[in-house]
C-alpha cells in the first residue's frame, strides 16, 4: 500500500515539475522556510525554486509570509507546505476518479463495445450496427471488445483508489507550530467573548402595528367583498389605520 507521501508526490509531478517533489521534501514538516535557504539546501537555482513555489501556490499547496531583511533592506519570503489542504485536495480528486470509474464499470458490465483491431474506433453496439460493424477510419471489421479484461482492469484501479483514499483519510498531519503566541491568542479569545456578550443585547423591538387594534378597526367596515384577496384587505386596513393616526 502506498503511503500519503507517495500519493502526494505523484500528484505534484502532475501539477508541477519533477523538481516540485524536491521542494515538497525541503518544506515538509517545517514552517516558514526561507526561499534562499530552500534553494541552497536543494542545490537549485533560486528562480527555479520560486517558479515551483508559485505553481504550487496556484494550487493552494503552499503559503508564504514575507519579512524584511534588516541588513539588506529587501523582503524575503518564507514558505510553508499546506498539508491540510493537500490532504483535502487529494481526497477530492481520488473520490472524483472513483465515481468516474464506477460509472465506466456499470457501462462496461451492461453494454457491449466493438472496436477496430487497429484501435481507430470504439463503439457501442448500436453505433457499430449503424456502420455495418466497419471501422469508419480504415474499413476493417470491428471486433467485440474483451469485456472481462477491461472489467478486471477497471476493478483493479478502483481497488487501488479505494486503498489510496483509506490511506489519505487515516493520515495524521503533524502539527508544526512555531513558538506559541499566547498574547495574540488571548486577545482573540477576549474579542470573541466581547462579541458573544454583545449579541444578546441586540434585541430588536419590532414596530409592528398592534394586531388587536387592526381587528377592531376592521370590524367597523364589514362590507368587505368576498373576492378581495387577503392582501388587498390588509392594504385597506393599513390605509385606514394610517388615516386614523395609528
Ligand atoms: Zn480502423
CSV table of C-alpha atoms and ligand atoms in Angstrom, one decimal:
chain,number,residue,atom,x,y,z
A,1,UNK,CA,0.0,0.0,0.0
A,2,UNK,CA,1.3,3.5,-0.9
A,3,UNK,CA,1.7,6.0,1.8
A,4,UNK,CA,0.3,9.5,1.6
A,5,UNK,CA,3.7,10.9,0.6
A,6,UNK,CA,3.9,8.6,-2.4
A,7,UNK,CA,0.3,9.6,-3.4
A,8,UNK,CA,1.1,13.3,-3.0
A,9,UNK,CA,4.3,13.1,-4.9
A,10,UNK,CA,2.6,11.5,-7.8
A,11,UNK,CA,0.1,14.4,-7.7
A,12,UNK,CA,2.8,17.0,-7.5
A,13,UNK,CA,4.5,15.5,-10.5
A,14,UNK,CA,1.3,16.0,-12.5
A,15,UNK,CA,0.6,19.6,-11.5
A,16,UNK,CA,4.1,20.9,-11.4
A,17,UNK,CA,7.6,19.6,-12.4
A,18,UNK,CA,9.7,16.7,-11.1
A,19,UNK,CA,11.6,19.2,-9.0
A,20,UNK,CA,8.5,20.1,-7.1
A,21,UNK,CA,8.9,16.9,-5.2
A,22,UNK,CA,12.3,18.1,-4.0
A,23,UNK,CA,10.7,21.4,-2.9
A,24,UNK,CA,7.9,19.5,-1.1
A,25,UNK,CA,10.6,17.4,0.7
A,26,UNK,CA,12.5,20.5,1.5
A,27,UNK,CA,9.5,22.1,3.1
A,28,UNK,CA,8.0,19.1,4.7
A,29,UNK,CA,7.4,19.2,8.5
A,30,UNK,CA,8.8,22.7,8.7
A,31,UNK,CA,7.3,26.1,8.9
A,32,UNK,CA,8.3,29.3,7.2
A,33,UNK,CA,11.4,28.2,5.3
A,34,UNK,CA,13.3,31.0,3.6
A,35,UNK,CA,13.3,30.6,-0.2
A,36,UNK,CA,17.0,31.2,-0.3
A,37,UNK,CA,17.7,28.5,2.3
A,38,UNK,CA,15.5,26.2,0.3
A,39,UNK,CA,17.3,26.8,-2.9
A,40,UNK,CA,20.6,26.3,-1.2
A,41,UNK,CA,19.5,23.1,0.5
A,42,UNK,CA,18.1,21.7,-2.7
A,43,UNK,CA,21.0,22.9,-4.8
A,44,UNK,CA,18.6,24.5,-7.2
A,45,UNK,CA,18.6,27.9,-8.8
A,46,UNK,CA,16.6,30.5,-6.8
A,47,UNK,CA,14.4,31.3,-9.8
A,48,UNK,CA,13.7,27.6,-10.4
A,49,UNK,CA,12.6,27.3,-6.7
A,50,UNK,CA,10.5,30.4,-7.0
A,51,UNK,CA,8.7,29.2,-10.1
A,52,UNK,CA,7.9,25.8,-8.5
A,53,UNK,CA,6.6,27.6,-5.4
A,54,UNK,CA,4.4,29.8,-7.5
A,55,UNK,CA,3.0,26.8,-9.3
A,56,UNK,CA,2.3,25.1,-6.0
A,57,UNK,CA,0.8,28.3,-4.7
A,58,UNK,CA,-1.6,28.4,-7.6
A,59,UNK,CA,-3.0,25.1,-6.2
A,60,UNK,CA,-3.0,26.5,-2.7
A,61,UNK,CA,-0.4,23.9,-1.7
A,62,UNK,CA,2.0,26.4,-0.2
A,63,UNK,CA,1.6,29.7,1.5
A,64,UNK,CA,4.1,32.4,2.5
A,65,UNK,CA,4.9,35.2,4.8
A,66,UNK,CA,7.3,37.9,4.0
A,67,UNK,CA,9.7,39.5,6.3
A,68,UNK,CA,12.1,42.4,5.7
A,69,UNK,CA,15.7,41.6,5.9
A,70,UNK,CA,17.1,44.3,8.3
A,71,UNK,CA,20.6,44.2,6.9
A,72,UNK,CA,19.8,44.2,3.2
A,73,UNK,CA,16.6,46.0,3.3
A,74,UNK,CA,14.7,43.7,1.0
A,75,UNK,CA,11.8,41.3,1.6
A,76,UNK,CA,12.4,37.6,1.9
A,77,UNK,CA,9.5,35.1,1.5
A,78,UNK,CA,9.2,32.2,4.0
A,79,UNK,CA,7.2,29.2,2.8
A,80,UNK,CA,5.2,26.5,4.4
A,81,UNK,CA,3.6,23.5,2.7
A,82,UNK,CA,-0.1,23.3,3.3
A,83,UNK,CA,-0.5,19.7,4.3
A,84,UNK,CA,-4.1,20.1,5.4
A,85,UNK,CA,-5.2,21.5,2.1
A,86,UNK,CA,-3.1,18.9,0.2
A,87,UNK,CA,-4.9,16.1,2.0
A,88,UNK,CA,-8.3,17.6,1.2
A,89,UNK,CA,-7.4,18.1,-2.4
A,90,UNK,CA,-6.1,14.6,-2.8
A,91,UNK,CA,-9.2,13.2,-1.3
A,92,UNK,CA,-11.4,15.2,-3.6
A,93,UNK,CA,-9.5,14.2,-6.7
A,94,UNK,CA,-9.5,10.5,-5.7
A,95,UNK,CA,-13.2,10.5,-5.0
A,96,UNK,CA,-13.9,12.1,-8.3
A,97,UNK,CA,-11.9,9.5,-10.1
A,98,UNK,CA,-13.6,6.7,-8.1
A,99,UNK,CA,-17.0,8.0,-9.1
A,100,UNK,CA,-16.0,8.2,-12.7
A,101,UNK,CA,-14.6,4.6,-12.7
A,102,UNK,CA,-17.7,3.2,-11.1
A,103,UNK,CA,-19.8,4.8,-13.8
A,104,UNK,CA,-17.5,3.3,-16.5
A,105,UNK,CA,-17.7,-0.1,-14.8
A,106,UNK,CA,-21.5,-0.1,-14.9
A,107,UNK,CA,-21.5,0.8,-18.6
A,108,UNK,CA,-18.9,-1.9,-19.3
A,109,UNK,CA,-20.9,-4.5,-17.4
A,110,UNK,CA,-24.2,-3.7,-19.1
A,111,UNK,CA,-23.2,-2.8,-22.6
A,112,UNK,CA,-21.2,-4.4,-25.4
A,113,UNK,CA,-18.4,-2.5,-27.1
A,114,UNK,CA,-16.9,-3.0,-30.5
A,115,UNK,CA,-13.5,-1.8,-31.6
A,116,UNK,CA,-11.3,-1.6,-34.6
A,117,UNK,CA,-8.5,-4.1,-34.5
A,118,UNK,CA,-6.1,-1.2,-35.1
A,119,UNK,CA,-7.8,0.8,-32.3
A,120,UNK,CA,-9.2,3.6,-34.5
A,121,UNK,CA,-12.6,3.5,-33.0
A,122,UNK,CA,-14.5,2.1,-30.1
A,123,UNK,CA,-18.3,2.0,-30.4
A,124,UNK,CA,-21.4,0.7,-28.6
A,125,UNK,CA,-23.5,-2.0,-30.3
A,126,UNK,CA,-26.0,0.5,-31.8
A,127,UNK,CA,-23.2,2.7,-33.3
A,128,UNK,CA,-21.3,-0.3,-34.6
A,129,UNK,CA,-24.5,-1.6,-36.3
A,130,UNK,CA,-25.1,1.8,-38.0
A,131,UNK,CA,-21.7,1.4,-39.7
A,132,UNK,CA,-22.2,-2.3,-40.5
A,133,UNK,CA,-19.5,-3.2,-38.0
A,134,UNK,CA,-16.9,-1.5,-40.0
A,135,UNK,CA,-14.2,1.0,-38.9
A,136,UNK,CA,-15.1,4.5,-40.2
A,137,UNK,CA,-11.4,5.1,-40.4
A,138,UNK,CA,-9.9,2.1,-42.1
A,139,UNK,CA,-12.9,0.0,-43.1
A,140,UNK,CA,-11.7,-3.1,-41.1
A,141,UNK,CA,-14.3,-5.2,-39.4
A,142,UNK,CA,-14.9,-4.3,-35.8
A,143,UNK,CA,-14.3,-6.9,-33.2
A,144,UNK,CA,-16.1,-7.3,-29.9
A,145,UNK,CA,-14.1,-6.0,-27.0
A,146,UNK,CA,-12.9,-8.4,-24.4
A,147,UNK,CA,-15.3,-7.3,-21.6
A,148,UNK,CA,-13.8,-9.5,-19.0
A,149,UNK,CA,-10.3,-8.0,-19.4
A,150,UNK,CA,-11.4,-4.4,-19.3
A,151,UNK,CA,-13.8,-5.0,-16.4
A,152,UNK,CA,-10.9,-6.6,-14.5
A,153,UNK,CA,-8.7,-3.6,-15.2
A,154,UNK,CA,-11.3,-1.1,-14.0
A,155,UNK,CA,-11.9,-3.1,-10.9
A,156,UNK,CA,-8.2,-3.2,-10.2
A,157,UNK,CA,-7.9,0.6,-10.5
A,158,UNK,CA,-11.0,1.0,-8.3
A,159,UNK,CA,-9.3,-1.2,-5.7
A,160,UNK,CA,-6.1,0.9,-5.8
A,161,UNK,CA,-8.0,4.2,-5.5
A,162,UNK,CA,-10.0,2.9,-2.5
A,163,UNK,CA,-6.8,1.9,-0.8
A,164,UNK,CA,-5.4,5.4,-1.5
A,165,UNK,CA,-8.5,7.0,-0.1
A,166,UNK,CA,-8.2,5.0,3.1
A,167,UNK,CA,-4.6,5.9,3.4
A,168,UNK,CA,-5.3,9.6,2.9
A,169,UNK,CA,-8.2,9.6,5.3
A,170,UNK,CA,-6.1,7.9,8.0
A,171,UNK,CA,-3.1,10.1,7.6
A,172,UNK,CA,-2.5,12.2,10.7
A,173,UNK,CA,-0.9,15.5,10.0
A,174,UNK,CA,1.9,16.5,12.4
A,175,UNK,CA,1.2,19.9,13.8
A,176,UNK,CA,4.2,22.1,13.3
A,177,UNK,CA,3.8,25.1,15.5
A,178,UNK,CA,6.2,27.9,15.8
A,179,UNK,CA,6.7,29.4,19.2
A,180,UNK,CA,3.3,29.8,20.7
A,181,UNK,CA,2.0,33.4,20.8
A,182,UNK,CA,-0.1,33.5,23.9
A,183,UNK,CA,-0.7,37.2,23.8
A,184,UNK,CA,-2.3,37.1,20.4
A,185,UNK,CA,-4.4,34.1,21.3
A,186,UNK,CA,-5.6,35.7,24.5
A,187,UNK,CA,-6.6,38.9,22.6
A,188,UNK,CA,-8.5,36.8,20.1
A,189,UNK,CA,-10.3,34.9,22.8
A,190,UNK,CA,-11.2,38.1,24.6
A,191,UNK,CA,-12.6,39.6,21.4
A,192,UNK,CA,-14.7,36.6,20.8
A,193,UNK,CA,-16.1,36.8,24.4
A,194,UNK,CA,-16.9,40.5,23.9
A,195,UNK,CA,-18.8,39.8,20.7
A,196,UNK,CA,-20.7,36.9,22.3
A,197,UNK,CA,-21.7,39.2,25.2
A,198,UNK,CA,-22.8,42.0,23.0
A,199,UNK,CA,-25.0,39.9,20.8
A,200,UNK,CA,-27.9,39.0,23.1
A,201,UNK,CA,-28.3,42.7,23.9
A,202,UNK,CA,-29.3,43.4,20.3
A,203,UNK,CA,-32.9,42.6,20.8
A,204,UNK,CA,-34.7,44.4,18.0
A,205,UNK,CA,-38.1,45.7,19.0
A,206,UNK,CA,-40.3,45.4,16.0
A,207,UNK,CA,-42.5,48.3,15.4
A,208,UNK,CA,-45.4,46.3,14.2
A,209,UNK,CA,-48.9,47.6,14.5
A,210,UNK,CA,-50.9,46.2,17.3
A,211,UNK,CA,-52.9,43.3,15.8
A,212,UNK,CA,-55.8,43.9,18.3
A,213,UNK,CA,-56.4,47.4,17.0
A,214,UNK,CA,-56.4,46.3,13.4
A,215,UNK,CA,-59.0,43.7,14.1
A,216,UNK,CA,-61.2,46.2,15.9
A,217,UNK,CA,-61.0,48.8,13.1
A,218,UNK,CA,-61.7,46.2,10.5
A,219,UNK,CA,-65.0,45.5,12.3
A,220,UNK,CA,-66.1,49.0,11.5
A,221,UNK,CA,-66.4,48.1,7.9
A,222,UNK,CA,-67.9,44.7,7.5
A,223,UNK,CA,-68.8,45.2,3.8
A,224,UNK,CA,-65.7,43.6,2.6
A,225,UNK,CA,-66.4,41.8,-0.7
A,226,UNK,CA,-65.5,38.1,-0.8
A,227,UNK,CA,-63.5,38.3,-4.0
A,228,UNK,CA,-61.0,40.6,-2.3
A,229,UNK,CA,-57.7,38.8,-1.7
A,230,UNK,CA,-56.3,38.8,1.8
A,231,UNK,CA,-53.5,41.2,0.6
A,232,UNK,CA,-55.9,43.9,-0.7
A,233,UNK,CA,-57.9,43.7,2.5
A,234,UNK,CA,-54.8,44.1,4.6
A,235,UNK,CA,-53.8,47.1,2.4
A,236,UNK,CA,-57.1,48.8,3.0
A,237,UNK,CA,-56.9,48.2,6.7
A,238,UNK,CA,-53.4,49.6,6.8
A,239,UNK,CA,-54.6,52.7,4.9
A,240,UNK,CA,-57.4,53.1,7.4
A,241,UNK,CA,-55.1,52.7,10.4
A,242,UNK,CA,-52.8,55.3,8.9
A,243,UNK,CA,-55.6,57.7,8.4
A,244,UNK,CA,-56.8,57.2,11.9
A,245,UNK,CA,-53.3,58.1,13.1
A,246,UNK,CA,-52.1,54.8,14.4
B,1,LIG,ZN1,-9.7,1.1,-38.1
